[in-house]
GROMACS .gro file of C-alpha atoms in nm:
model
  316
    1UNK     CA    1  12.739   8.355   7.908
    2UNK     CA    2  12.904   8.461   8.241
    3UNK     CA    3  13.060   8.775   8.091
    4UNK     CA    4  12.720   8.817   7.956
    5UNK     CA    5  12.550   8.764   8.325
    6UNK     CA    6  12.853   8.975   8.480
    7UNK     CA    7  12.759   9.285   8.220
    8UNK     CA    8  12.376   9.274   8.307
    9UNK     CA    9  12.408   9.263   8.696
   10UNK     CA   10  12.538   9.633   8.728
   11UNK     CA   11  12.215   9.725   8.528
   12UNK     CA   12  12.008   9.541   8.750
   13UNK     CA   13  12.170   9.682   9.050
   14UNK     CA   14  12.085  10.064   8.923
   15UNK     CA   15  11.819   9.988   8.810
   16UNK     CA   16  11.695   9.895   9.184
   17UNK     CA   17  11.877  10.192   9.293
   18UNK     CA   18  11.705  10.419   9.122
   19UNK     CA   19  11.354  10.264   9.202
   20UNK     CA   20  11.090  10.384   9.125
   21UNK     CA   21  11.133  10.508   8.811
   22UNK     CA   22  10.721  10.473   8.698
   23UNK     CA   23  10.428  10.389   8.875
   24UNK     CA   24  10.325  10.140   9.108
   25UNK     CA   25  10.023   9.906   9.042
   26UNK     CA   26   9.859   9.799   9.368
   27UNK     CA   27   9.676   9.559   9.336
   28UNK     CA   28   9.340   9.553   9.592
   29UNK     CA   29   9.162   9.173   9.542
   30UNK     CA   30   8.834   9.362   9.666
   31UNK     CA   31   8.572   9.577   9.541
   32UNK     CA   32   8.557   9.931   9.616
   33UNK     CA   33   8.465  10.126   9.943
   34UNK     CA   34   8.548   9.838  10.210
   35UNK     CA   35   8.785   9.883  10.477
   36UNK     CA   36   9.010   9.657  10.275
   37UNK     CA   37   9.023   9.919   9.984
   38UNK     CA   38   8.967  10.248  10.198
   39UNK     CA   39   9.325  10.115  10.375
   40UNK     CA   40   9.472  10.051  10.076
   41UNK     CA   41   9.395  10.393   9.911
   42UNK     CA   42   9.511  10.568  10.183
   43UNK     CA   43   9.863  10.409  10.197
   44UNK     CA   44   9.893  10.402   9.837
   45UNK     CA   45   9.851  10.778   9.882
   46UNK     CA   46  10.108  10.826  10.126
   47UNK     CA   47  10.357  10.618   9.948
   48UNK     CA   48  10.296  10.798   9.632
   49UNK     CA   49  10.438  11.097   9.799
   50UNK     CA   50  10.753  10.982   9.947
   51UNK     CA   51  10.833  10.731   9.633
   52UNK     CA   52  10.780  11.049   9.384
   53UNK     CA   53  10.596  10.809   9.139
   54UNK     CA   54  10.196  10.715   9.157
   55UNK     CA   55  10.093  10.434   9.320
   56UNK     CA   56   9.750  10.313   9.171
   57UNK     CA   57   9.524  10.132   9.316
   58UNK     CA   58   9.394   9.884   9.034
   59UNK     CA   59   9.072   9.668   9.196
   60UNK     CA   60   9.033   9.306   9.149
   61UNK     CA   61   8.787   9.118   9.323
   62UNK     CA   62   8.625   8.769   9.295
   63UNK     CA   63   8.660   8.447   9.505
   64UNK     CA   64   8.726   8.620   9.838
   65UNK     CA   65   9.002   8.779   9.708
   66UNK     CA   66   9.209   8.509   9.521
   67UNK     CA   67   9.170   8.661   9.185
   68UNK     CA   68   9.347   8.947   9.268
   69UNK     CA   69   9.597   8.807   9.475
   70UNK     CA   70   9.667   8.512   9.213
   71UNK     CA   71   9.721   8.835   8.968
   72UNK     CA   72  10.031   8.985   9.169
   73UNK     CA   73  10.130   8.626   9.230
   74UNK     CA   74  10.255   8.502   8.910
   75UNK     CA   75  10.316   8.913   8.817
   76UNK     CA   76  10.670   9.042   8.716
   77UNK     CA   77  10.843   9.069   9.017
   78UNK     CA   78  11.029   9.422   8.965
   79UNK     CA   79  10.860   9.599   9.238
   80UNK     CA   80  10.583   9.774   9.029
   81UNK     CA   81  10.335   9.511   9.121
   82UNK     CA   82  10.219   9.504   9.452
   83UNK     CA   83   9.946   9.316   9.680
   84UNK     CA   84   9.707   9.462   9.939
   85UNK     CA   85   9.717   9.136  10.135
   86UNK     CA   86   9.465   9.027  10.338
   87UNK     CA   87   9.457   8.801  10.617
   88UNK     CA   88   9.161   8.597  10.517
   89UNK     CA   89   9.284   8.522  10.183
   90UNK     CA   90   9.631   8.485  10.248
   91UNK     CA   91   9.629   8.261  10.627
   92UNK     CA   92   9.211   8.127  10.620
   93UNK     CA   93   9.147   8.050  10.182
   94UNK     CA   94   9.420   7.835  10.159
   95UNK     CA   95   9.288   7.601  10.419
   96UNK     CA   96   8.890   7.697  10.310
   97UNK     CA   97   8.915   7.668   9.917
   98UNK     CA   98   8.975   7.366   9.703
   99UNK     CA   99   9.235   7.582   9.484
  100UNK     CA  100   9.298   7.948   9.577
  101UNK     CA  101   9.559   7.971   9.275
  102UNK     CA  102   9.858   8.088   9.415
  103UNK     CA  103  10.099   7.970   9.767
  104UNK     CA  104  10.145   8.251   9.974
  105UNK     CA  105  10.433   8.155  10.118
  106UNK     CA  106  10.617   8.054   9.832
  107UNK     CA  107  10.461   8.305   9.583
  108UNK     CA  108  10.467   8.629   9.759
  109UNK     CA  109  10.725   8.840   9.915
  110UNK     CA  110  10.644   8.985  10.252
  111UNK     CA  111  10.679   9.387  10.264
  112UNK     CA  112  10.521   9.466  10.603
  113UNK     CA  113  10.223   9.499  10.783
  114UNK     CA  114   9.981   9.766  10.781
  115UNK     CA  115   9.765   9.745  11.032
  116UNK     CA  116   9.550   9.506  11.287
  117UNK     CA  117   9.170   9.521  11.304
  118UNK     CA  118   9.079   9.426  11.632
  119UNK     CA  119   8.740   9.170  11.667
  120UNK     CA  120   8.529   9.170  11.905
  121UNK     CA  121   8.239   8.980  12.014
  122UNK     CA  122   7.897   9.175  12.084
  123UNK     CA  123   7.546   9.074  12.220
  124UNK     CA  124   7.230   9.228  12.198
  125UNK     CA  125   7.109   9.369  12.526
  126UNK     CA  126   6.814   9.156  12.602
  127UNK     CA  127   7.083   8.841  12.603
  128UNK     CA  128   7.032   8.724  13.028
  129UNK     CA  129   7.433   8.644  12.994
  130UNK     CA  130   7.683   8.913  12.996
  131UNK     CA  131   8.005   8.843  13.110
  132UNK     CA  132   8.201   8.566  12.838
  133UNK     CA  133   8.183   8.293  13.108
  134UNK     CA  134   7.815   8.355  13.143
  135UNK     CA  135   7.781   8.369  12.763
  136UNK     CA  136   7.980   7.965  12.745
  137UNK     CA  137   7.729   7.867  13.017
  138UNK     CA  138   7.429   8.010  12.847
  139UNK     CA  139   7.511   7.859  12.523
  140UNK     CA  140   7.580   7.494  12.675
  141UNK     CA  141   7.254   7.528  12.884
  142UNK     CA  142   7.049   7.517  12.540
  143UNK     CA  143   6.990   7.261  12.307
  144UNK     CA  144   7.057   7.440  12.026
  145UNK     CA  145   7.301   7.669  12.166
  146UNK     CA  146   7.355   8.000  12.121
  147UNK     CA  147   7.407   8.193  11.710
  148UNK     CA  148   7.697   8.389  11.599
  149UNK     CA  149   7.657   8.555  11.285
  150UNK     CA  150   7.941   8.719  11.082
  151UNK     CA  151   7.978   8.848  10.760
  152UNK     CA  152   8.022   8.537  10.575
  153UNK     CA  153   8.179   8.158  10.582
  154UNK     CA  154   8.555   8.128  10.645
  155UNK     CA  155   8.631   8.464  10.726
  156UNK     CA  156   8.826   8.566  11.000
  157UNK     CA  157   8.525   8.591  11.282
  158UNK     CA  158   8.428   8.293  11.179
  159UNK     CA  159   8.695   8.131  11.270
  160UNK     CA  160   8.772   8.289  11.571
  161UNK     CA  161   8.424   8.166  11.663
  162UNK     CA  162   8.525   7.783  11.537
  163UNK     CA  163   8.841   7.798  11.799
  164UNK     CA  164   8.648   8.006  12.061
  165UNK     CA  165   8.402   7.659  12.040
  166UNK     CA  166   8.762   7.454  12.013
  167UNK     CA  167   8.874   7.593  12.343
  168UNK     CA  168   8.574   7.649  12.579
  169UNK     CA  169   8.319   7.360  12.468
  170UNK     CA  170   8.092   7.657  12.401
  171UNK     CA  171   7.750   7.568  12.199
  172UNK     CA  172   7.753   7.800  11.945
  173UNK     CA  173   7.606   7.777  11.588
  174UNK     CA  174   7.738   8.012  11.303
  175UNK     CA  175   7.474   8.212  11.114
  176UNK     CA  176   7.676   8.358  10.800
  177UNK     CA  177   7.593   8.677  10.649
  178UNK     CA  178   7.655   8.813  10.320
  179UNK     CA  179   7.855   9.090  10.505
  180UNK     CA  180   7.849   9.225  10.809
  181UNK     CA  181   7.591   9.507  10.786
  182UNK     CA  182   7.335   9.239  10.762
  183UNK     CA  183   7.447   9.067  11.080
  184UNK     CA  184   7.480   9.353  11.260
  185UNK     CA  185   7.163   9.514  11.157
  186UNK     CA  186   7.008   9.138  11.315
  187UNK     CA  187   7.192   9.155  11.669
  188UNK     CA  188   7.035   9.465  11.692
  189UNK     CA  189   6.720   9.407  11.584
  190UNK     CA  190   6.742   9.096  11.868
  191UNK     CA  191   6.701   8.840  11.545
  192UNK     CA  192   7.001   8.660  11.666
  193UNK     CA  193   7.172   8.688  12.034
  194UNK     CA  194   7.541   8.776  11.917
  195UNK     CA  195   7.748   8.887  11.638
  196UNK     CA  196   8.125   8.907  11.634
  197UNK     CA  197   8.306   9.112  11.392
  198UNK     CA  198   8.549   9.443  11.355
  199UNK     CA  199   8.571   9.673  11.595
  200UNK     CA  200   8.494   9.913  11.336
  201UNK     CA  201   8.110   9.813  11.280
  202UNK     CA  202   7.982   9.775  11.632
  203UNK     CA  203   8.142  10.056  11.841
  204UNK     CA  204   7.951  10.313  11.785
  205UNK     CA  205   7.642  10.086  11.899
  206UNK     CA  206   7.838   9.951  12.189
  207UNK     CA  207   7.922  10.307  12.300
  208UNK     CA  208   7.516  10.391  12.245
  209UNK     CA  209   7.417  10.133  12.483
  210UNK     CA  210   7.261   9.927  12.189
  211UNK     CA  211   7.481   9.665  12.179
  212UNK     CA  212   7.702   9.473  12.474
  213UNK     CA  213   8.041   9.437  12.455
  214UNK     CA  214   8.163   9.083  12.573
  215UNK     CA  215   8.532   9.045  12.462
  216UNK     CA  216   8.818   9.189  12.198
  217UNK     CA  217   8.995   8.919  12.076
  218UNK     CA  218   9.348   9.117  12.046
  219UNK     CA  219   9.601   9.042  12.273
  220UNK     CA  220   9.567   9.425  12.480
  221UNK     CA  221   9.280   9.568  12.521
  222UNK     CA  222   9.176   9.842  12.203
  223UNK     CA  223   9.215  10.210  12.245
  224UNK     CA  224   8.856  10.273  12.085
  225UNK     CA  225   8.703  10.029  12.392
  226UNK     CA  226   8.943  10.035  12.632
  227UNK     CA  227   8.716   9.929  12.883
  228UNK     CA  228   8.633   9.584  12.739
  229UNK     CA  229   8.832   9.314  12.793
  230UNK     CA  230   9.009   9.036  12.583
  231UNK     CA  231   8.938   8.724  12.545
  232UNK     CA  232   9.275   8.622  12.713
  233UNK     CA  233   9.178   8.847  13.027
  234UNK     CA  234   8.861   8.607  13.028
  235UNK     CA  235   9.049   8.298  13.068
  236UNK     CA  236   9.088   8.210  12.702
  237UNK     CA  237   9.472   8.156  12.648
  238UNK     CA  238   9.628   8.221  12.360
  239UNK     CA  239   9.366   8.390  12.171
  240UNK     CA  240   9.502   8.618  11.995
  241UNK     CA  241   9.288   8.665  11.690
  242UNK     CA  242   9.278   9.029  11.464
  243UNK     CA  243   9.225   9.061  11.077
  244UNK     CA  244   9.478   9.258  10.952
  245UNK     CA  245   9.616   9.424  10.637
  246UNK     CA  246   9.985   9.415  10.473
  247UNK     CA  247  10.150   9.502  10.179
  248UNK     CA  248  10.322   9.242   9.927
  249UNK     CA  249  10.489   9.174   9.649
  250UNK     CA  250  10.543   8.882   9.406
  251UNK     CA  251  10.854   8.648   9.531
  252UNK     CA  252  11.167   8.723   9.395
  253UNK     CA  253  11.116   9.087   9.414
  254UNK     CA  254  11.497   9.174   9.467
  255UNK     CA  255  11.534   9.265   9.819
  256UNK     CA  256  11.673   9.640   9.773
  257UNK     CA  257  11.348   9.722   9.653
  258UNK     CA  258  11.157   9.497   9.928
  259UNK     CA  259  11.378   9.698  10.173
  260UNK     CA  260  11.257  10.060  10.055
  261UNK     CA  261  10.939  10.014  10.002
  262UNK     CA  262  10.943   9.836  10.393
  263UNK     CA  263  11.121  10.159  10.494
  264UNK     CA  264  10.891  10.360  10.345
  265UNK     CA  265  10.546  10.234  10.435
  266UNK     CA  266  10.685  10.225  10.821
  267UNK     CA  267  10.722  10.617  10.732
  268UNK     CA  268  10.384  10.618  10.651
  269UNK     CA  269  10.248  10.424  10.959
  270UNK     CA  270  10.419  10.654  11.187
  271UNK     CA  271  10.297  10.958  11.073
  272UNK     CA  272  10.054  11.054  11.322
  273UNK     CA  273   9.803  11.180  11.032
  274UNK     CA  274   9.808  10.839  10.893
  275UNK     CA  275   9.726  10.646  11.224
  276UNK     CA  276   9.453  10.876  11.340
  277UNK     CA  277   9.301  10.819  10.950
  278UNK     CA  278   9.348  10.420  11.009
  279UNK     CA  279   9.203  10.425  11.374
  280UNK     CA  280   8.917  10.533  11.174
  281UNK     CA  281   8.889  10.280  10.967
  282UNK     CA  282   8.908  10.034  11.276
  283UNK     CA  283   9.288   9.964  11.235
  284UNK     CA  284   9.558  10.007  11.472
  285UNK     CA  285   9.860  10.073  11.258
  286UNK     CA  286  10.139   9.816  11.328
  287UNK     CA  287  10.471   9.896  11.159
  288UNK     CA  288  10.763   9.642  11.182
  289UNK     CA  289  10.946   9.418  10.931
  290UNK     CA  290  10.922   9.174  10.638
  291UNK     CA  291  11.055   8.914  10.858
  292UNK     CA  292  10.754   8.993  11.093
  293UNK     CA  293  10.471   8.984  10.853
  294UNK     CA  294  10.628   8.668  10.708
  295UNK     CA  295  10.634   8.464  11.052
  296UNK     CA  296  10.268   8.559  11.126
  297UNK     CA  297  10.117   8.453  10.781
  298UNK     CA  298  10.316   8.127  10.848
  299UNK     CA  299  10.176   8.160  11.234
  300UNK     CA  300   9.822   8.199  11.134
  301UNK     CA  301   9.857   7.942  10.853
  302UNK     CA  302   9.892   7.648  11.088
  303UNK     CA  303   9.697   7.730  11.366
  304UNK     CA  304   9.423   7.806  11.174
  305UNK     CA  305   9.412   7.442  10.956
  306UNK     CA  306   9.318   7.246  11.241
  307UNK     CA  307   9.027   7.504  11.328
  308UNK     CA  308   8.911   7.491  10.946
  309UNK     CA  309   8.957   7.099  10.963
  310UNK     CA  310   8.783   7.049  11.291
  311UNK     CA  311   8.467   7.276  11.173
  312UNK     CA  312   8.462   7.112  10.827
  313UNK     CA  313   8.436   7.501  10.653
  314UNK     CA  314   8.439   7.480  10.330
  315UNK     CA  315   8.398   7.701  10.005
  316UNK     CA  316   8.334   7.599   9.616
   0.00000   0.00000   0.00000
């Protein structure tokens, strides 16, 4: 049996050496055409270039993304399976669902970040309270305080609202959308005093005058609204809140291949092309390592439990 074990491990080793030697499956847990998937495509495009073998984007949505994600899970783990991870299903489901399926610690290997979308919090003009401080005070002058919406229970906004109430005492009620076109098309139409959500679907409105910028939650301020500030810069500590995007694969992928494909994708991010493509999109392109991406899924994991705990959210 050793002999036997001895023989194979020079295979296995060339084998990873000479990776890829077919395509790639990446697997996105979402349906077609969101930022989720638009991100994905356009780093599966990329890689597919400097890997010399296809990278395919194969979409699998359902339960906020844990069908998909459950898929690469418990997938062969040679490196021709990977994850479009997402920060909601991988850091917020966990603590939201019953059963997501899969432990994505334990389950999935950590390749690297893609990118950051930075959130921010608008208000619709007519609002008397601009400033975040004036927005708290507002909201805790009313009985019924003041509505967020967002584009749907236990995603990231909405829990970045939960902790903004955690930290500041702030009255504020979640109104949950069915994505956030509705709630932003209701902000604007002065339906509901404040929305927060990506960058992405409320600058152009901000920049128009039709919407008021209150705070980013990243920890600088974002290059598409540099004049707004953070959260932090209002007196918020520690609030530090983006969705963001990575790449993954299942655990045990040997970690030759983990390696390349993290040299690789940083490639990608710092082609110039590439970032201006992903600023687009609403995402600040953030490469680094594995060992990164692996200490802020475990980062986000447990500070977000006690906000998910504390604002009983839950999903069937």
């Amino acid at each position: 049996m050793a002999l036997a074990c001895w023989a194979m491990a020079p295979e296995r080793a060339w084998a990873q050496a000479l990776y890829p030697t077919k395509p790639i499956r990446l697997v996105v847990p979402f349906t077609p055409g969101g930022v989720t998937d638009t991100s994905g495509r356009l780093i599966a495009e990329q890689l597919s270039k400097r890997l010399g073998q296809n990278v395919v984007v194969d979409n699998k949505p359902g339960a906020s993304g844990n069908i998909g994600t459950q898929i690469v899970a418990t997938s062969e783990p040679d490196g021709y399976t990977l994850l479009l991870g997402f920060d909601g299903t991988l850091v917020i489901n966990p603590h939201v669902f019953p059963k997501v399926g899969f432990d994505p610690i334990k389950d999935l290997a950590p390749i690297g970040k893609i990118g950051d979308a930075v959130l921010i919090l608008v208000s619709n003009p007519a609002v008397p309270a601009k400033t975040l401080k004036e927005i708290i005070a507002l909201s805790k002058s009313q009985a019924n305080g003041l509505s967020y919406g967002t584009s749907g229970t236990g995603g990231t906004p909405h829990i970045g609202g939960e902790l903004l109430k955690l930290r500041t005492g702030a009255n504020l009620t979640h109104i949950p959308y069915k994505g956030g076109g509705q709630a932003m098309t209701d902000v604007l139409g002065g339906n509901i005093p404040l929305v927060y959500t990506a960058i992405a679907g409320a600058i152009q409105h901000v920049k128009s005058g039709k919407l008021h910028a209150v705070a980013v939650s990243s920890a600088q301020r974002a290059n598409s609204l540099p004049e707004v500030a953070t959260f932090i810069e209002n007196g918020v500590t520690d609030f530090d809140i983006n969705s963001w995007v990575a790449l993954l694969a299942p655990a045990k992928t040997p970690k030759p291949i983990l390696d390349k494909l993290n040299t690789e994708l940083n490639a990608v991010l710092s082609d110039p092309a590439v970032r201006e493509r992903l600023n687009g999109m609403g995402i600040s392109a953030t490469p680094g390592s594995a060992e990164k991406l692996g200490q802020d899924m475990q980062r986000d994991l447990a500070r977000y439990g006690p906000v998910v705990k504390a604002a009983n959210i839950k999903v069937e």
